[in-house]
Each structure stands twice: as structure tokens, then as C-alpha cells.
CSV table of C-alpha atoms and ligand atoms in Angstrom, one decimal:
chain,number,residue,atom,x,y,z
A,1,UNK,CA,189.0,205.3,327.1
A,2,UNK,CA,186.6,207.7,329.3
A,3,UNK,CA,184.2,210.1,327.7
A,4,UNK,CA,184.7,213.7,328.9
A,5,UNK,CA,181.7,215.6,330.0
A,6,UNK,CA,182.4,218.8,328.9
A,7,UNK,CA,180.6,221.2,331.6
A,8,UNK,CA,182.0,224.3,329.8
A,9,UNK,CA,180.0,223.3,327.1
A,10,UNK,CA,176.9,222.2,328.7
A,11,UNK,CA,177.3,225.8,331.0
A,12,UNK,CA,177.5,227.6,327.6
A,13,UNK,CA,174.6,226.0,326.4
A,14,UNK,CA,172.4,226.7,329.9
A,15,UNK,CA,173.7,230.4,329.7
A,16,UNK,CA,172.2,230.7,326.1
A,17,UNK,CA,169.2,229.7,327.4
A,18,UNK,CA,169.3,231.9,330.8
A,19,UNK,CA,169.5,234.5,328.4
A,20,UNK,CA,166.7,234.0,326.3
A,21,UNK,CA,164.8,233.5,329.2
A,22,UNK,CA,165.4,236.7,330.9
A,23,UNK,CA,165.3,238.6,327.7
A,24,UNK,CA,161.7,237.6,327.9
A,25,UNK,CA,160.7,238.2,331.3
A,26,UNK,CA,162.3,241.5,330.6
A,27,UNK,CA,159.8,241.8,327.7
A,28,UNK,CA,157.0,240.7,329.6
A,29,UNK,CA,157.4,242.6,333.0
A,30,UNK,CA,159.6,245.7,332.8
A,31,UNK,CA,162.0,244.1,335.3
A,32,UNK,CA,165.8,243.2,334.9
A,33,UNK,CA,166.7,240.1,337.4
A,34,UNK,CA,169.5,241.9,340.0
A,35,UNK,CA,171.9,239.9,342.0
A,36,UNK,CA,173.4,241.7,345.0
A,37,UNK,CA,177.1,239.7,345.7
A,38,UNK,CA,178.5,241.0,349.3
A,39,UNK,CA,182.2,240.4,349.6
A,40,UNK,CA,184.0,241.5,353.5
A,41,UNK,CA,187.9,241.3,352.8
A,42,UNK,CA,190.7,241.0,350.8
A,43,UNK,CA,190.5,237.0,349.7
A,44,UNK,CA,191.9,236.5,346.5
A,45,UNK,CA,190.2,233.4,345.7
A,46,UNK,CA,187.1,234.7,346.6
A,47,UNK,CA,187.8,238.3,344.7
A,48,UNK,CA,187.9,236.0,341.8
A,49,UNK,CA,184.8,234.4,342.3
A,50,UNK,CA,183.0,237.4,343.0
A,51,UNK,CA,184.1,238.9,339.2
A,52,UNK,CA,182.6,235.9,337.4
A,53,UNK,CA,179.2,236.4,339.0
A,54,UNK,CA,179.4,239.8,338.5
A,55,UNK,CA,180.3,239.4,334.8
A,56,UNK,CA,178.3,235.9,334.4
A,57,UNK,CA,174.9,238.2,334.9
A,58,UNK,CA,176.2,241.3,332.8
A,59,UNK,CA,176.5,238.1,330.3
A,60,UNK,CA,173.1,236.9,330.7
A,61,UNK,CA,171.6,240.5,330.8
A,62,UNK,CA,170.8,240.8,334.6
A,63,UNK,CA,172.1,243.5,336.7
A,64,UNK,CA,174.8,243.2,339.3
A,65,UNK,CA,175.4,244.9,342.5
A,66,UNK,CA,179.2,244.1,344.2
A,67,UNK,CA,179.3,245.3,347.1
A,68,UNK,CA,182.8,245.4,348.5
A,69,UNK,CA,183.7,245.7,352.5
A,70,UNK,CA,186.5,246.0,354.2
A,71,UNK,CA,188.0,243.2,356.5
A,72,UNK,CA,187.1,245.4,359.5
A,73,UNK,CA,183.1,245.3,358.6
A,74,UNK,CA,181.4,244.0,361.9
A,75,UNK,CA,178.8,241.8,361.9
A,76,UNK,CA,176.0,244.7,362.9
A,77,UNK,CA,177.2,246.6,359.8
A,78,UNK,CA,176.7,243.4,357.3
A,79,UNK,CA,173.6,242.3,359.0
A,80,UNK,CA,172.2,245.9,357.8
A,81,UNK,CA,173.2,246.2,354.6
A,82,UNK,CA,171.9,242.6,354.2
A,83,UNK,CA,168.6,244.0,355.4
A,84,UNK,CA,168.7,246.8,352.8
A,85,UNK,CA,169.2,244.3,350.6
A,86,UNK,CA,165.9,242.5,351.9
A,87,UNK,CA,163.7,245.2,351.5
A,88,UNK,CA,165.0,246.4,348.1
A,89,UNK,CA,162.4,245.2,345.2
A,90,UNK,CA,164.9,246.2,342.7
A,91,UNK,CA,167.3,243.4,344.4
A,92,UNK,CA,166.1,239.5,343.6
A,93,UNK,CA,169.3,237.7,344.7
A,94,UNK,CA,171.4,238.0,347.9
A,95,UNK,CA,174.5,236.1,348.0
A,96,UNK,CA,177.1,236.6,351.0
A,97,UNK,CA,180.7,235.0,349.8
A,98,UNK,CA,181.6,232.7,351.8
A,99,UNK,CA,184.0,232.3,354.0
A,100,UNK,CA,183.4,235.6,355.6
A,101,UNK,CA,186.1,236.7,358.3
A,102,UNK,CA,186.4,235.0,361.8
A,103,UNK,CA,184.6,238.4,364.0
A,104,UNK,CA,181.5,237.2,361.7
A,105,UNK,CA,179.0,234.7,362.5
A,106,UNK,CA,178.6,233.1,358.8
A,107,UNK,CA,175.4,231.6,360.3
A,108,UNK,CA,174.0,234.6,361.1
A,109,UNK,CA,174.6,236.2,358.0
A,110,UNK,CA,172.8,232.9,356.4
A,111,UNK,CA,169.9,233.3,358.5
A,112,UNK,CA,169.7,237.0,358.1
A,113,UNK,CA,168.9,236.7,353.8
A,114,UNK,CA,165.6,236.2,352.8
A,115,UNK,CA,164.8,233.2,351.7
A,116,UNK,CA,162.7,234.2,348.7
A,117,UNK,CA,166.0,235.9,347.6
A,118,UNK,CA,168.8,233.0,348.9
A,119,UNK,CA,170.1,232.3,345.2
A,120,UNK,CA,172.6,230.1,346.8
A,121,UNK,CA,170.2,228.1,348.9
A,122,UNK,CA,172.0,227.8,352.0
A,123,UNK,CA,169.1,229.4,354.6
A,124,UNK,CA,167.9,226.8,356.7
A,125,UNK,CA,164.5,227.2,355.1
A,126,UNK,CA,165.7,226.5,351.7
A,127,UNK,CA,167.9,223.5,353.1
A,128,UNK,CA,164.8,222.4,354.5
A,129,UNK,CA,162.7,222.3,351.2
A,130,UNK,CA,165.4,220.3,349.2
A,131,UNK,CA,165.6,217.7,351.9
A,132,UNK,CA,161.4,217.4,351.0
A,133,UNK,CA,162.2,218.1,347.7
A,134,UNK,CA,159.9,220.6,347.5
A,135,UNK,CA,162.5,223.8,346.4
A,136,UNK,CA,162.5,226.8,344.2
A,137,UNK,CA,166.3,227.2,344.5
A,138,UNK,CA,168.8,224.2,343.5
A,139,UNK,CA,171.8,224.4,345.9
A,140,UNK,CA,174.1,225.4,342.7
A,141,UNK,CA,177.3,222.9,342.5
A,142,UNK,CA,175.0,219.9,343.4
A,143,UNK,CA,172.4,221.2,341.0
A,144,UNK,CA,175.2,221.8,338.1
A,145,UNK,CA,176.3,217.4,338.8
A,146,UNK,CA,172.4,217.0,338.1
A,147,UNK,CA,172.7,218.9,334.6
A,148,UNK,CA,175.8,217.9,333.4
A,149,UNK,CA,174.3,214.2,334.0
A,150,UNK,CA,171.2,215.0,332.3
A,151,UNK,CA,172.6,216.7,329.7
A,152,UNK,CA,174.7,213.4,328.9
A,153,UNK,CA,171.5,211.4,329.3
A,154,UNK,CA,173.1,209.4,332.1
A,155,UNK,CA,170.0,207.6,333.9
A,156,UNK,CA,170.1,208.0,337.8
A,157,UNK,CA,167.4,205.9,338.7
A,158,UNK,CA,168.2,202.8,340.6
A,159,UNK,CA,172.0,203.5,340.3
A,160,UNK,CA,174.3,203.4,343.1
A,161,UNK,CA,175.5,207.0,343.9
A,162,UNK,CA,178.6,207.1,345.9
A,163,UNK,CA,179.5,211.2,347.1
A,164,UNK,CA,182.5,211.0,349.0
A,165,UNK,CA,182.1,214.5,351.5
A,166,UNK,CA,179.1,215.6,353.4
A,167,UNK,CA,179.7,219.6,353.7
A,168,UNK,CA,176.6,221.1,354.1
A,169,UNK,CA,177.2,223.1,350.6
A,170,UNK,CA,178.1,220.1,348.0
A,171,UNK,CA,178.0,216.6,349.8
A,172,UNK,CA,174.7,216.8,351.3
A,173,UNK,CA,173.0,218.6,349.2
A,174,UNK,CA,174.4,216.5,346.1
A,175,UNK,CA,173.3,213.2,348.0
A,176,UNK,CA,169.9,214.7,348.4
A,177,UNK,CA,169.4,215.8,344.6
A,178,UNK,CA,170.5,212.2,343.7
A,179,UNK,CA,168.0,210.4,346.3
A,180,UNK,CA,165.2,212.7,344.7
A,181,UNK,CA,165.9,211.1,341.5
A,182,UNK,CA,165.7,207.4,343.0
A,183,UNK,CA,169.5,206.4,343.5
A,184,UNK,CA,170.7,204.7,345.8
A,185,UNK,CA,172.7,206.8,348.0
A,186,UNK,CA,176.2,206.4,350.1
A,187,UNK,CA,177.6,209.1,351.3
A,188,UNK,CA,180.9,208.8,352.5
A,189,UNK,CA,183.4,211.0,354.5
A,190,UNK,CA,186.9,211.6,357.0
A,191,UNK,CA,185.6,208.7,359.1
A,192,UNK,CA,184.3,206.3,356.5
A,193,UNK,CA,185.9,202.8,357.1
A,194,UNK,CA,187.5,200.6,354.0
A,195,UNK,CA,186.8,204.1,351.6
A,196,UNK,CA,187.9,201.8,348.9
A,197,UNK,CA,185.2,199.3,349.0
A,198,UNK,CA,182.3,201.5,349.0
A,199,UNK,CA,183.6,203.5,346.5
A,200,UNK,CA,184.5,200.8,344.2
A,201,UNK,CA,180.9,199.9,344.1
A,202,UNK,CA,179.7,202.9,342.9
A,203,UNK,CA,178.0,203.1,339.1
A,204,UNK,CA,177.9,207.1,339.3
A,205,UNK,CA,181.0,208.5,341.9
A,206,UNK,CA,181.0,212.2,342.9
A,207,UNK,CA,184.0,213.0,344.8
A,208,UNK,CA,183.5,216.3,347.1
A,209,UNK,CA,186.5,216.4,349.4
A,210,UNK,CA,188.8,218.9,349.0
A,211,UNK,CA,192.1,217.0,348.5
A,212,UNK,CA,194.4,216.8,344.9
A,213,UNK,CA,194.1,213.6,343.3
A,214,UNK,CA,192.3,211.7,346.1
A,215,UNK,CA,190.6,209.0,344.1
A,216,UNK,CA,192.7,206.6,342.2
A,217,UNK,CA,192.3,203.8,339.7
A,218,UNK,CA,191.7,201.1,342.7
A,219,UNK,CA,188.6,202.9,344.0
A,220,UNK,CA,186.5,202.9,341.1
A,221,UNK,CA,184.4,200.0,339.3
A,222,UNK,CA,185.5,199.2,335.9
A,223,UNK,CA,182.9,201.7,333.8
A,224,UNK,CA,181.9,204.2,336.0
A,225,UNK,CA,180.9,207.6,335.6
A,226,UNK,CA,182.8,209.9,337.5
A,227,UNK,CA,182.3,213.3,338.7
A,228,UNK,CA,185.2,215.5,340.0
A,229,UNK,CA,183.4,218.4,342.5
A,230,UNK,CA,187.0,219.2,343.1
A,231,UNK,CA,189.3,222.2,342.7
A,232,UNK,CA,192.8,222.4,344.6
A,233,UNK,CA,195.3,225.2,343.4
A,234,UNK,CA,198.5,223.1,343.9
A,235,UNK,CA,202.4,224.5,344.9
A,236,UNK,CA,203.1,224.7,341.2
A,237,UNK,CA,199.9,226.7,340.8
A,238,UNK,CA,198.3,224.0,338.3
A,239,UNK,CA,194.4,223.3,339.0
A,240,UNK,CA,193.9,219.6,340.0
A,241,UNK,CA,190.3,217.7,341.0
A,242,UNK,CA,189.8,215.5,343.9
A,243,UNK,CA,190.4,212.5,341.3
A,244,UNK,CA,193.6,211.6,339.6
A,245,UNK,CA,192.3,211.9,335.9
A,246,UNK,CA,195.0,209.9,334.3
A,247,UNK,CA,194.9,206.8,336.5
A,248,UNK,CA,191.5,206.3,336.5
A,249,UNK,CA,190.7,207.8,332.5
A,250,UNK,CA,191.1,203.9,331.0
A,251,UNK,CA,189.1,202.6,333.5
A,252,UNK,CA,186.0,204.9,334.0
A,253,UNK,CA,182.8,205.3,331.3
A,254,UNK,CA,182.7,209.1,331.7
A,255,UNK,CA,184.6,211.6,333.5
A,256,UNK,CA,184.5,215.9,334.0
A,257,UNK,CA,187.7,217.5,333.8
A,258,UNK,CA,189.1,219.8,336.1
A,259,UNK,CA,189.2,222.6,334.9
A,260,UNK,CA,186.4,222.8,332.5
A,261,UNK,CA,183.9,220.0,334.6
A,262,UNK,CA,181.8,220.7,337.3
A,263,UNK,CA,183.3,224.3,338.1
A,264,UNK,CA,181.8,226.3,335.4
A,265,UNK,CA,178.1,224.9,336.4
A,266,UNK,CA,177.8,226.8,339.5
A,267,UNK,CA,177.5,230.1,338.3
A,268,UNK,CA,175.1,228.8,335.6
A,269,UNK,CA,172.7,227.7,337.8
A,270,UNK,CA,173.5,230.9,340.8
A,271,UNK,CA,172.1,232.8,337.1
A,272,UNK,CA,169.2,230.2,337.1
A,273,UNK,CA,168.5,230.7,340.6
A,274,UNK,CA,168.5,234.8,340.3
A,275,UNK,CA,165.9,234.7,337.2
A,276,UNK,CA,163.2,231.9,339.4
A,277,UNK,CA,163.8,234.6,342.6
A,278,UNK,CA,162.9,237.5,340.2
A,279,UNK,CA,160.2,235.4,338.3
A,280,UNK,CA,158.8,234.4,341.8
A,281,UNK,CA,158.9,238.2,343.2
A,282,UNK,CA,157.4,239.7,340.7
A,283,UNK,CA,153.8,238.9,340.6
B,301,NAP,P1,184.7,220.6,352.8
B,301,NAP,O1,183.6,221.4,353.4
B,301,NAP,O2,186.1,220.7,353.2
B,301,NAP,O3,184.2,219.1,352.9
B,301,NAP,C1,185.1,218.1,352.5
B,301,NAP,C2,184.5,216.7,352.8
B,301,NAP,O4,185.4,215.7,352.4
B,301,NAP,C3,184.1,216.6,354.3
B,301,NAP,O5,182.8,216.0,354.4
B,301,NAP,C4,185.2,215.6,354.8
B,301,NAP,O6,184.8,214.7,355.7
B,301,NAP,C5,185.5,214.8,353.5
B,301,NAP,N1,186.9,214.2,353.5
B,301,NAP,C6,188.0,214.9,353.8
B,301,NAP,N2,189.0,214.0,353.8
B,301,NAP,C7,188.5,212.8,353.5
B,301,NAP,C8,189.1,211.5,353.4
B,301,NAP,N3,190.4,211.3,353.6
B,301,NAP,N4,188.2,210.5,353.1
B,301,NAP,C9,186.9,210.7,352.9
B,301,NAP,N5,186.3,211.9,353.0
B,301,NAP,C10,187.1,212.9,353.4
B,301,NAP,O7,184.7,220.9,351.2
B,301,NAP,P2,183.5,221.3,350.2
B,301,NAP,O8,183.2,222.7,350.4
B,301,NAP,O9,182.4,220.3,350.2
B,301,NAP,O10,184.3,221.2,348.8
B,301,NAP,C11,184.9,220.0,348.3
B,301,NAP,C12,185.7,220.3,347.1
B,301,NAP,O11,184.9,220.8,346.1
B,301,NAP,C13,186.8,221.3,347.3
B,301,NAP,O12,187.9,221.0,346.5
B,301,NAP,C14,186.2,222.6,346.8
B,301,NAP,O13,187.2,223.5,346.3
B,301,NAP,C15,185.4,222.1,345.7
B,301,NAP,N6,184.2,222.9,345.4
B,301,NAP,C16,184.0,223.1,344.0
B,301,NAP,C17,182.9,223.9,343.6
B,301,NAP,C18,182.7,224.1,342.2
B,301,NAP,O14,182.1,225.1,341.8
B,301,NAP,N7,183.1,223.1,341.4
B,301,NAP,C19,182.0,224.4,344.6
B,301,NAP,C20,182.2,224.2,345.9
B,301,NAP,C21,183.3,223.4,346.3
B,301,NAP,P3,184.4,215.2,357.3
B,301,NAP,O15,183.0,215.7,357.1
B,301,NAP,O16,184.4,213.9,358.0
B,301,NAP,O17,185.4,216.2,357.7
């Protein structure tokens, strides 16, 4: 039987600590960490998203901005508020939910947020200092794997890392985090050959790609730990991972849920993020 690692419980326990941490920069500088969110459109999903950061700093004692556009927002208009944004010492942390609508150039938009204030670490200049490993911003759902891990004591080093998905904002970036800490690293994706195979050999498996119940018991070794990136709303509106929990649950050391895994990390560590970006700009 699998051990659960509880990342709603590890999140709780890194919020706690956000908390005490910006209480005392607070103390110490006179400034309150601010993260500006942008939203353009009417997304659901993403409306959802966009509460929980704003609450998850109101939490933490930050201040939030939401700025909500409507669909119709050209790229011109977002590129300007964006450079508002920029030039506003009172704002730290600039994050542009993603996706934005087809009109808009998301790269653009990426390009167009400072780096020093890219909580989400998607400009290419942040990319760039992960690959070295030389970052101040950890991309956040890759960087939430890393804690959970480490909060489980689950040694990296000379492991096998299998990540199935290379997207530029969990596969890659997760395969990176785990090189930095001396796996060995396979990533895998839509035109891996014999999936199976590699997967199977994995002692740590993170599966990134974006379909319900994707991994089953015959692609994982016989006690290993496995972490579920995933979230899929299905037809009957029931949150599933990218792994089939029950089949592989006998087999596997250690597992994250879904919900309750990986997913509440990522706003833990967009807070993190926010406090090193006002930490860094205020000198
Ligand atoms: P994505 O951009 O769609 O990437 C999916 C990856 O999976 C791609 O690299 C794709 O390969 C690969 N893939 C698709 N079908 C495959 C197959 N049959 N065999 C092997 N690889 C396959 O998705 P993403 O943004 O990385 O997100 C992945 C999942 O994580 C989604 O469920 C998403 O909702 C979830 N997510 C969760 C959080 C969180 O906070 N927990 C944050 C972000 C994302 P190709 O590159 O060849 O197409």
C-alpha cells in the first residue's frame, strides 16, 4: 500500500511560513509584497484560478491587484497596462493568466514583464537562468514536485527521473529542477516510442500530460514514487490526475492525490516567488 504525499498539507505548512516571512519584511522595510494578476476574458477555469491567487496573498498578508479585461482587449492595450505594471514600485509581481485569447501574442505578453517581477518564471531570461541553474524565481508547479519531495525526505540524487510531457511550463522545467539535483533524467512525450518501458524504469515518475488516468499499473516499477502533475475535469465533473490512482496504489512506494497533490503547491510557491521579487526590489 502507497504512501500519500499530502501537498495540501505540505502547502499549508509553506504558507505558514510565507507568512511569517513577509510579516517580517513588512517589519523590517515598510513594504507589503503586491502581486498584480491580469486576466483578458471570460474563462471559467481561469476565473477560478485567478480568485485563489488573489485570496492566497490576502492569506499570506500581501496585497493583490486583479485586474480584469474584457475579451475584446487588444494586444497594444495589455502591452500598456503591463508596462504600468513595470514601472510601478508598489507592484513586485506580474503574472498574465494564461491562455490569453487568440488576437494576443502570449509570447509577447511574456516578453513584455519584467523579469525582476516574472513571479511565474516564464520570460525567456528567467527560463534561461533555471536551465544554468542560477534563478531567483522557481517555475511554480515544477518547484511545488521539488518541495513536496523534500518535504517527504525522498532523496533525488542519482535516481532515475522519468517526466512524461515537455511543455515549456511543467515538463521542462520539472526535468531541469530534477537534473540540478543530480538525477538522471528522461523526459518523455506524444512521440516517445515503447512509453511503457521507459516509464517502468523509473524510481521517481512525474506524469505531466494532460490526459485522465494515463499511467496505469503496467508502467510503473514495483515501489516507485509517483507524482501526478495532472488535473482533468472529466464529463461527470469529477477531478482525475494523469495517473489512475487505484491501479497503481498497491504497487507504487508513494503517490500525490489528485485533488489535494501537486495542485495546491503552485500557488505556494507563485506566494514564494512574490516575497524573493519584493525582497530583491527593495534594496
Ligand atoms: P501540455 O502543454 O498539454 O503538455 C502535455 C505534454 O504531454 C506534452 O509534452 C505532450 O507531448 C505530452 N503527451 C501528450 N500525450 C501523450 C502521450 N500519449 N504519451 C506521452 N506524452 C504525451 O500540458 P501541461 O501544461 O504541461 O499540463 C499537463 C497537465 O498538468 C495537465 O493536466 C494540466 O492541467 C496539469 N497542470 C497542473 C498544474 C498544477 O498546478 N498542478 C499546473 C499546470 C498544469 P508533445 O509535446 O509531444 O505534444
Amino acid at each position: 500500500m502507497a504512501k500519500i504525499l499530502d501537498g495540501k498539507a505540505v502547502s499549508l505548512a509553506n504558507r505558514e511560513e510565507i507568512k511569517r516571512d513577509v510579516a517580517s519584511f513588512i517589519e523590517k522595510t515598510g513594504v507589503t509584497p503586491c502581486l498584480a494578476v491580469v486576466i483578458v476574458g471570460e474563462d471559467p477555469a481561469s476565473k477560478v484560478y485567478v480568485r485563489n491567487k488573489h485570496k492566497g496573498c490576502l492569506e499570506v498578508g500581501m496585497r493583490s491587484i486583479v485586474c480584469e479585461l474584457p475579451y475584446e482587449t487588444t494586444e497594444d492595450e495589455l502591452l500598456s497596462i503591463i508596462d504600468g505594471m513595470n514601472s510601478d514600485p508598489e507592484v513586485h509581481g506580474i503574472l498574465v493568466q494564461l491562455p490569453v485569447p487568440k488576437h494576443i501574442d502570449e509570447k509577447k505578453i511574456i516578453n513584455k514583464i519584467l523579469p525582476e517581477k516574472d513571479v511565474d518564471a516564464f520570460h525567456p531570461v528567467n527560463v534561461g537562468k533555471i536551465m544554468i541553474g542560477d534563478f531567483d524565481f522557481l517555475p511554480c508547479t515544477p518547484a511545488g514536485v521539488m518541495n513536496i519531495l523534500s518535504h517527504y525526505g525522498i532523496e533525488i540524487e542519482g535516481k532515475h527521473c522519468v517526466v512524461i510531457g515537455r511543455s515549456n511550463t511543467v515538463g521542462k522545467p520539472q526535468a531541469m529542477l530534477m537534473l540540478h539535483k543530480n538525477a538522471t533524467v528522461s523526459v518523455c512525450h506524444s512521440r516517445t516510442r515503447n512509453l511503457a518501458e521507459i516509464t517502468k524504469t523509473a524510481d521517481i515518475l512525474v506524469a505531466a500530460v494532460g490526459r485522465a488516468d494515463f499511467v496505469t499499473k503496467d508502467m510503473v516499477k514495483e515501489g516507485a514514487v509517483v507524482i501526478d502533475v495532472g488535473i482533468n475535469r472529466c464529463a461527470d465533473g469529477t477531478l482525475h490526475g494523469d495517473v489512475d490512482f487505484k491501479d497503481v496504489f498497491d504497487k507504487v512506494e508513494a503517490i500525490t492525490p489528485v485533488p489535494g497533490g501537486v495542485g495546491p503547491m503552485t500557488i505556494t510557491m507563485l506566494l514564494r516567488n512574490t516575497l524573493t521579487a519584493a525582497e530583491k526590489l527593495t534594496k
